[in-house]
Structures are given as C-alpha cells and as structure tokens.
Amino acid sequence: MAANGEKQQGHRPGIYKQKNKGHKHGKHRTKGEIERENKGRVSVTALTKKQRKEQKKMDRRHKANQLRRNKKDMVLTEKRRLGSRDGPPHLVAVVSLHAGVDASAVTRLLRGEGAGGAVHQERCVSGVSDSFGLIMPRFKQRFTFLSHNTADMHSLLDVAKIADSLVFVLDSAEGWDSYGDYCLSCLFAQGLPSHALVCQGVSDLPVKKRVESRRALSKITEVRFPDARLFPLDSEQDATLLLRHLGTQRQRKLGFRSRRSHLLAQHVTFTPNGPAEGMGGGPTGLGTLCVSGYVRGRPLRVDRLVHISGHGDFQLSQIDAPTDPLPLNLTTPRPAKPGKGGDVDMLDGGEDEAPVRVLMKADPSCRESLQTEAEVDPMDGEQTWPTETELLEAEEARKNKRVMKVPKGTSDYQATWIVDEDEEENGEVDEESSDDDDDDMMDEALDGEDGEINSQDPGSCCGSEEEEEEEEEEEVCSTERPGADQRYDEHMDEAAEEEGLKRYREARANEMFPDEVDTPLDTLARIRFQRYRGLKSFRSSPWDPMENLPLNYSRIFQFQSFERTRHRILAEAAAEEEGAMVGWYVTLHIIDVPFSVMESVQSGKPLVLVSLLPHEQKMSVMHVLVRRHPGNTEPIKSKEELVFHCGFRRFRASPIFSQHTSADKHKMERFLRPDAPSVVSVYAPITFSPAGVLLFKQRNDGIQDLVATGSLLSCDPQRIVLKRIVLSGHPFKINRRSAVVRYMFFNRDDIMWFKPVELRTKWGRRGHIKEALGTHGHMKCVFDNQLRSQDTVLMNLYKRVYPRWTYDPYVPLPLPWVKREGTVEMDDQDME
C-alpha cells in the first residue's frame, strides 16, 4: 500500500503472456502404464510417425545383419566345398616366370609321398602331359595340378581364366624375366585368381645369405604382389605347407567366370557324323565331341549354348554322369546325382566300366539358337508401285528428248550408251557419296600428305648437309663392318619399316595439328566434305541417333535397356538351380563340332568350355573402356585390325576409338591416346559385364604385342561417335571487328555453302562468314574481337562414323617366345 494511502494498481498481462495448458486430472495414462497393459503388443494404426520410423530403422538394421550373416555363411560354404567331396577338385596351375626355373621340379615335389598326398590320376587334363590328380586324406581335400608351357599365351590365358589358384615359380635371384613380366601384365589385366609365390634354391645358399636373398626377392616381388607371401620349396615339408596354404587361402572371385558355368576338359573323344546327318564325317568334317570334366561356377543347363575358347559356339545334345575319377573316398566312387527335371537313363559302359547315366537331354524346341545375326530383307521398305508424281516425271522425261553430238553413223542404241561429261561427274559424285569407306580413305590420304609435309618441313633448311653427313656415315660403316651390317639387315622387313615410319609421321602430325586437313584444290569442298556438317555446340546441339544408319546395323541386335536386361539375366543366373550342379563330374555331348577342335587337343592345348548366358551369341556394337599399355609405344591407328581377348572369347576386329565422356556425343580419336582412357567400339558378340579385355596387335612376323587393357563398358548401337575435321584459313587483312580470310576455300560456291557454320580461332575468337570477296576463296569474316596477325581461323565439321564389320572368330597362334629370344640373341651377337 502506498504511503499516501492510495490503492496500488495491479499488473495487467500483455498479449505475449505465456498461457499454459491446464492439467487433466485422472483422465490419461502414462507411457509406462500403456506399455505394461499392452505387454509388448503393438498396433500399427496406433503408432505415431516417429515410432513407425524407429521401427523401420530397427527392421532395416536386422535385415542388414541377416544379409551379412547369410553372405558370410555362403562364402564359407563355397570355400569349404572347393576341393571337398561335394565340390570340384581345387584346380592349381603352375606357371614359371623365369626361363631359368623349371615348373616340373615343383610338381615333382608336390606329388611326392612325403608331402602327404596320393596321386590317383596321371594326365588328368586332356591335352596337358604334366597334369595329375592329388588326394590329401589329411586335409580331406583333392587337387588337380597342371603345368603348361608359358610360350603359348593363348593357352596360358585360358588356363588362368578357370584356375582356382596359380602358383608362380620365381628365380631366387631375379624373380622374373622380361617375358615373365609380360605374362603378369596380361594376367593382371584379365583378372588374377588366388595365387602363391614359390622360389627354389634358397636352401642351397649359405645360412648367412638366406635371409639377405629372401629380403632382396621380397623387395622385387612387392611391386606386383605387395601383400603376397613367399614360399620356399626345396623339401617335401615345404610342399606340405604349400598344399595347406592353397587349400585354406581366401579365394578371389572373378565376376566373368563366377556368373557362368565353365569346365576344363579332362577327357575328350570325337565321333564323326555319319552319312545320315549329311554333314560329312571324317577327319575334315563335323562330329560330336564328348567332353568330360567337373562343373564349376554355376549349374550347367543342357539347353544353353557352350563356347569353346578359340573355336566358337555350339549346342549340347545331352549330359551324362560317369563315375568320378578322383573320389575323395577311394573305396567308394561317387557317381553324380540326377538333375532336377532331367531324364535319367542307364547306359551300358562295357564289362569293365561302370554304367553311365544320362542326366538330361536337350529339347530342340527349348534349346538356344545359334543365330548370330538378324535376318536382313533387302527389299524391306522398297516401293513396289510408282506414285502419281513419279509417273508424271517419267512422262515428262520421255517427252523431253536429249540432244547430243554423236559420231557420224551412230545408231540410236549406241547413242544411249554415250555419257556426257556433266553426267560423268555426277556419277562420280554419287559413287563417292554411296561409299563411306572411300570417304575415309580420302581422309586418311589427306592426313598422310599433311603428316609427310609437316615432318619434312623442319629438315628442309639443312637437307644438303644432313645428306652429306649420312653419306659419310654410310661410307665409314661399310668400310669398318660390312659383314655385321649385312647380317643385321637380313632380319629387317623394309616394308614394315616404311609402314612404321608413315604411322609415326601421321601420329606426330595429328598431335601437332589435331584433326586439321587441307581443302583439296582439284575438288569442290562442298562435294569433298558433303557428309560433314557444322555444330553450334558439340555438347548441346542435337544429333538424331537413328539418322542414316549403315546397312550393317540391320544385321545386329539391340536392347531397349541393356542395363535392365543385364541385371535381369544375371539375377536369373544367380538363382539357377536346374541342370548339372557345381562339383559334378559330367560328360557333355556337343554336336556339329569341327575336327579341328580335336586336333587342337591332340597337339597339347587345354580345352576350356563355358556356358553362355542368353543373347551372348548375338552380334551387336560393343564398347570397351581401355587404357594404353605402358610397355607399348607404337602408334595404334583407328580402324586397324586388333586381337581382342574379351572374357572367354577371343577374336579379330577393326575398332574405332573415341573419347570417354558423359555427353550424348563423343569425339572420335584417330590414334589410341597414351595419356587418357579411350572407348573402343567394335562389332562383336554380346557379352554381359563384368569382363576383362586385352587388346593385342599382330605384327607381320606373327608376334602379338599387348597394346591396351581394360574392361567392358556397355552394348549400345546408338552411341554417337563423331569424326571431326578442321579447315584452317589465314587472316589476310585485319580490321577492328572483321578480317579477310584466305586459303580456307578456293571458290565462291564453297564459301556460300559453308557460310552458316561458325568459325573459331586458335586464340579463342569466335565469328562467322559475312560475305565472299571475289572468286578465288577470299571471304570477309566478323569476329567478337580483333584478331592477331599470328592467329589462325578454323572451321569444325563433323560426321558420324561406325566400326568396320571385320569380325573374325579365328585368331592365329602367336609366335612362341623361344623364337623371339633366338632372334634377340642373334641380333645381340651381330651388334658385338
């Protein structure tokens, strides 16, 4: 109360006064009371949004744990199955990486009695003499060892594709030689399975030098194998440790083989077709090839096509189940079980042999077709009856008779065969426009001339002095060592040297002046470059992918969505449970196989089979992402024939190179770039990725050099690859915003034809043609800024290019390394 006796005024709350909600006494339950009453029961409709989100989070976590646990169990099951009673034997290939080591010495130690194994089968791999089956009762595992000559690169790559483990035999001092490093480059690019490093001769060294030797060898091997363990192999105890490591090591999964059923032939027989088949049996005709081996990868179906590496695609007629030749329990051989839905018949195998059961037979109505190309109807789209306009034009042409001068005494029939000069020129133009290869050949000819001119220009100023010096050097060499020079020149191919020099000059010219060509003087530019067009923007300008497709595109197959089809087919293959299961020893009856396959087996080459996925026998446009191999420096030109190793296939083809970008148009590369990845486009059978790809180039003497390595990118015939040419001109008179340009064209008609195309300069200026000046190719151009006197005016023109149809499944054998070494040694002796 105030001192003067006045009444104090109370506080009035404002509009921002906090208003609390009143408490509802006894009308609600706590969360704990609700949980106790429900006793764990949850009503979905009663859950809040936050509770449903938390529940989904826990479900996702439980599901991830279950998937992780299932995947771990599956990996352990596959690991335990390999080499056991229920799986195929552990396939081990012994590869020597040095000419001074002997792989057979390693196999002799592994098959010894002191190693703990029992050799149950000699020469168990057909075509490979140094192969044997080994049973380890102590480890309850079985192995198949084979040692093949590394001089045959094709056989080495085929064996590495299906081997479970590779044993590399190294030299105790050098590790591997130059050819061993070349083999490792090929194997790493293809996909390296589980491996082990072995060296011999360490125990022969003094005790004090053993540690130093192993340390030096480990330093050499850590470049290629940073985490690999080095196993000495000089005693049977070392062999036992190596066998234990091979049986228990982690298996590396290769995508291209784990998704397909594959098989290494252990027994092969050939039965020629009789006269009833009508295909002609005998040593040069077709027949039925019976291949026995263990199924690996995925279950094998009888209605799928099989591919024999190096020979082609074939069909199966039936699958048999003979007795397992390498049972883990030697007392009771284990025959294969019948497949789901298969026909099980008993065949008499003779008095001494056990009966063979037929697991399944192929149904001709469900079997995959061998059709590789689409059926082409040349009359498809033809006009069978002329229209009214065409009839009127024909009538007018008949009325308007042509008047021409002919020699005296020429009849009307003879006069019809005489062609005017104008018609002859038009005919030549039509022929040129109808043949794209001729256009490419003209481009290559122009590029070659430019390269020769550019390469000769730097040396023209001092040509006489260099010629005199060369003559002096030749005289000195001829007087001092005539015999050595003659022996050196005996092994030189002059044609190959000239071709290599021409290719180097073209690559150098393309590097210095990319895509630049000269306008021909004897041909109109609008005729010579009639297939090319200008683009306002290479990135955003439209280009119809279905426009003016070549005739070869009617022979190939295309998917609406390759990625969706690939995911569907691979998912179906992963869930496949029908056919001959993994680990069964089966016999495949392959029909209509040429006798050359049997000759290859008899010559000592291993036979590798793979079951193809649906559509993998059909032709399409395949794109491969590769990178240049650092060991090869020779220029590789586009549309040059190369040898492809793609997955289980190998073939020859002439690809085109293009840039690897995310745009809808891709610029063609005239040469394979050494500093960036490139996309290789080629007509080839469809193959679903992942798969490693190796590119070889075959010389004239038969040697195949590794030029690039990579992997499959996609299968897309609508991928647009544009070839660019650059026409260059020189500024003759320069004004503030305009300039007179010459030497780009040489007549007025060409300037008016290419007037809509945008111009650019090497210094970044942009402009366009305003008008033609005179009749000799001078033109007035307007730019966004003033030009410099040393600048060059350029015009970009583009056309779409396609690969050449040169697919050939036959690949000749490369020259063995023994001959290469002999040639090198002989050359070294001559140089001494």
Short mmCIF file of C-alpha atoms in Angstrom, two decimals, residues 503 507 628 632-638 640-642 657 669-673 695 697 707:
data_model
loop_
_atom_site.label_atom_id
_atom_site.label_comp_id
_atom_site.label_asym_id
_atom_site.label_seq_id
_atom_site.Cartn_x
_atom_site.Cartn_y
_atom_site.Cartn_z
CA ARG A 503 52.40 -44.22 -88.99
CA ALA A 507 50.61 -39.62 -85.28
CA ARG A 628 47.16 -47.83 -73.30
CA ASN A 632 53.91 -50.34 -75.96
CA THR A 633 54.79 -47.03 -77.64
CA GLU A 634 53.92 -47.78 -81.27
CA PRO A 635 51.05 -45.65 -82.67
CA ILE A 636 47.76 -47.57 -82.93
CA LYS A 637 45.51 -46.11 -85.61
CA SER A 638 41.73 -46.25 -85.59
CA GLU A 640 43.35 -51.02 -87.53
CA GLU A 641 42.93 -54.76 -87.02
CA LEU A 642 43.48 -55.85 -83.41
CA PHE A 657 38.46 -45.09 -80.79
CA GLU A 669 40.21 -40.33 -81.82
CA ARG A 670 42.38 -41.07 -84.84
CA PHE A 671 45.01 -42.76 -82.64
CA LEU A 672 44.85 -44.56 -79.31
CA ARG A 673 45.85 -41.97 -76.74
CA LEU A 695 43.98 -55.84 -76.94
CA LYS A 697 48.36 -56.17 -82.23
CA VAL A 707 48.77 -52.64 -76.65
#
